[in-house]
XYZ file of C-alpha atoms in Angstrom:
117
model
C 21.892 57.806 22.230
C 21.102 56.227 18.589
C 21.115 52.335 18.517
C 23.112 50.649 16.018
C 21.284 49.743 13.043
C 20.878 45.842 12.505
C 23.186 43.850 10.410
C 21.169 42.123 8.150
C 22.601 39.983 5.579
C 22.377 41.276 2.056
C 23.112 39.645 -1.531
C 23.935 42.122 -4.371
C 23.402 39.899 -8.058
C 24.314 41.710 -10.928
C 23.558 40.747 -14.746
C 24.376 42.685 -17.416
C 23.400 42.358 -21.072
C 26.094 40.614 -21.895
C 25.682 37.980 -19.669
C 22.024 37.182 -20.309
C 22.388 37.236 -24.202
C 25.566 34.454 -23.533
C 23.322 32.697 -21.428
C 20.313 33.217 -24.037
C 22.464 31.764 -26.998
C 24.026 28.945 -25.194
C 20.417 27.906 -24.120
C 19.218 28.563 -27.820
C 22.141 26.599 -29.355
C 21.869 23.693 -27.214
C 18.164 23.170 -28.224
C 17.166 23.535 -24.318
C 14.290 26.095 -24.746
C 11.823 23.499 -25.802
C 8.977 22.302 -23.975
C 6.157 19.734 -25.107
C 3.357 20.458 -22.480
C 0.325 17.319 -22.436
C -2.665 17.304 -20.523
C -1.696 15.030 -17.603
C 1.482 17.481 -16.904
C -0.945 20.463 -16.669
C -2.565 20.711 -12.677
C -6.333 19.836 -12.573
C -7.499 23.097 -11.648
C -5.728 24.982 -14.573
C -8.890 26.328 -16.624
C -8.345 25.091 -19.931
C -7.271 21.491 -20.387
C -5.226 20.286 -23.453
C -8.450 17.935 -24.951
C -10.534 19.285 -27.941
C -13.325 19.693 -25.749
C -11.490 22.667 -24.607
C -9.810 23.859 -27.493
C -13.082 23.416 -29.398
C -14.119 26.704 -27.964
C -11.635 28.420 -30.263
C -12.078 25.666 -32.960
C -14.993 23.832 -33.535
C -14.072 22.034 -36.351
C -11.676 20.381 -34.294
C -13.963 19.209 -31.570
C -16.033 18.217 -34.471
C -13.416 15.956 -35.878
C -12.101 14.898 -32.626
C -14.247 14.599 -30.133
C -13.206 15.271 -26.896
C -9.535 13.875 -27.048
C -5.995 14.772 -25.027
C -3.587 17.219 -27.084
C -0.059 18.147 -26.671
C 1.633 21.404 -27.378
C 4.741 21.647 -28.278
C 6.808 24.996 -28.042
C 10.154 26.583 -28.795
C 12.196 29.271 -29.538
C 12.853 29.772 -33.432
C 15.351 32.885 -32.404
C 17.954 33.066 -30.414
C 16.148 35.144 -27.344
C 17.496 39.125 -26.666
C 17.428 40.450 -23.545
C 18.391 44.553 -22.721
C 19.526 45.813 -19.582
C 16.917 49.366 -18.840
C 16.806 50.942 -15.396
C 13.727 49.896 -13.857
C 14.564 46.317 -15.498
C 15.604 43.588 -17.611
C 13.575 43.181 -20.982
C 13.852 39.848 -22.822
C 12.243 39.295 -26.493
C 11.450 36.093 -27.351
C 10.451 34.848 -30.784
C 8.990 31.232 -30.465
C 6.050 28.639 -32.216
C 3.549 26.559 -30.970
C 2.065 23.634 -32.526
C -0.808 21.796 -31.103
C -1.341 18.117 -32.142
C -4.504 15.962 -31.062
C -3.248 12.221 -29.763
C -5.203 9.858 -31.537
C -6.696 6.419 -29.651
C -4.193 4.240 -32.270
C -1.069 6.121 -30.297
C -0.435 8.507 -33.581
C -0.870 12.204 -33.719
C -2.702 14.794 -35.811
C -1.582 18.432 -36.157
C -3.827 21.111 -35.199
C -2.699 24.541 -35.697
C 0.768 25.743 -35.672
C 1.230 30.153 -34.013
C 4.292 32.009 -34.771
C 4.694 34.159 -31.128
């Protein structure tokens, strides 16, 4: 005799195109996908700190004219983000900038660099 199989609970979520590109535009429209990241919000153990110590690897210049001081990066979304429904998954595009600024001891800031990703 064959023992019952198991009940298990299940949940079944579904998202469809539609949805997520709603969701993407409602997001993008309401100015929510922006972040400013700063050194004290990144953990301790992450390997590269937001100071141009760090950053100085990339450019020297900037350690050069700032020694070792906190940064903050701020990021968002300069597109509305698209998102496609494929078999094996959902695939999301996102067109965004970053823009590093050094935080000066006098409580102003100094832009760095500025990437288009």
């Amino acid at each position: 005799a064959q023992e019952p199989l198991a009940q298990e609970p299940m949940l079944l979520l579904a998202l469809s195109e539609f949805v997520a590109n709603s969701a993407a535009f409602a997001y993008f429209t309401a100015g929510a996908l922006r972040r400013n990241i700063t050194s004290d919000s990144l953990p301790r153990r992450f390997p590269l700190q937001l100071r141009t110590k760090s950053v100085g690897l990339f450019s020297p210049q900037l350690q050069e004219l700032y020694p070792d001081q906190p940064m903050e990066l701020q990021l968002w979304a300069r597109r509305q983000p698209l998102f496609s429904c494929r078999p094996d998954a959902l695939h999301g595009t996102l067109y965004g900038s970053a823009e590093a600024s050094v935080m000066l001891p006098n409580g102003s800031r100094a832009p760095a660099f500025l990437l288009h990703i």
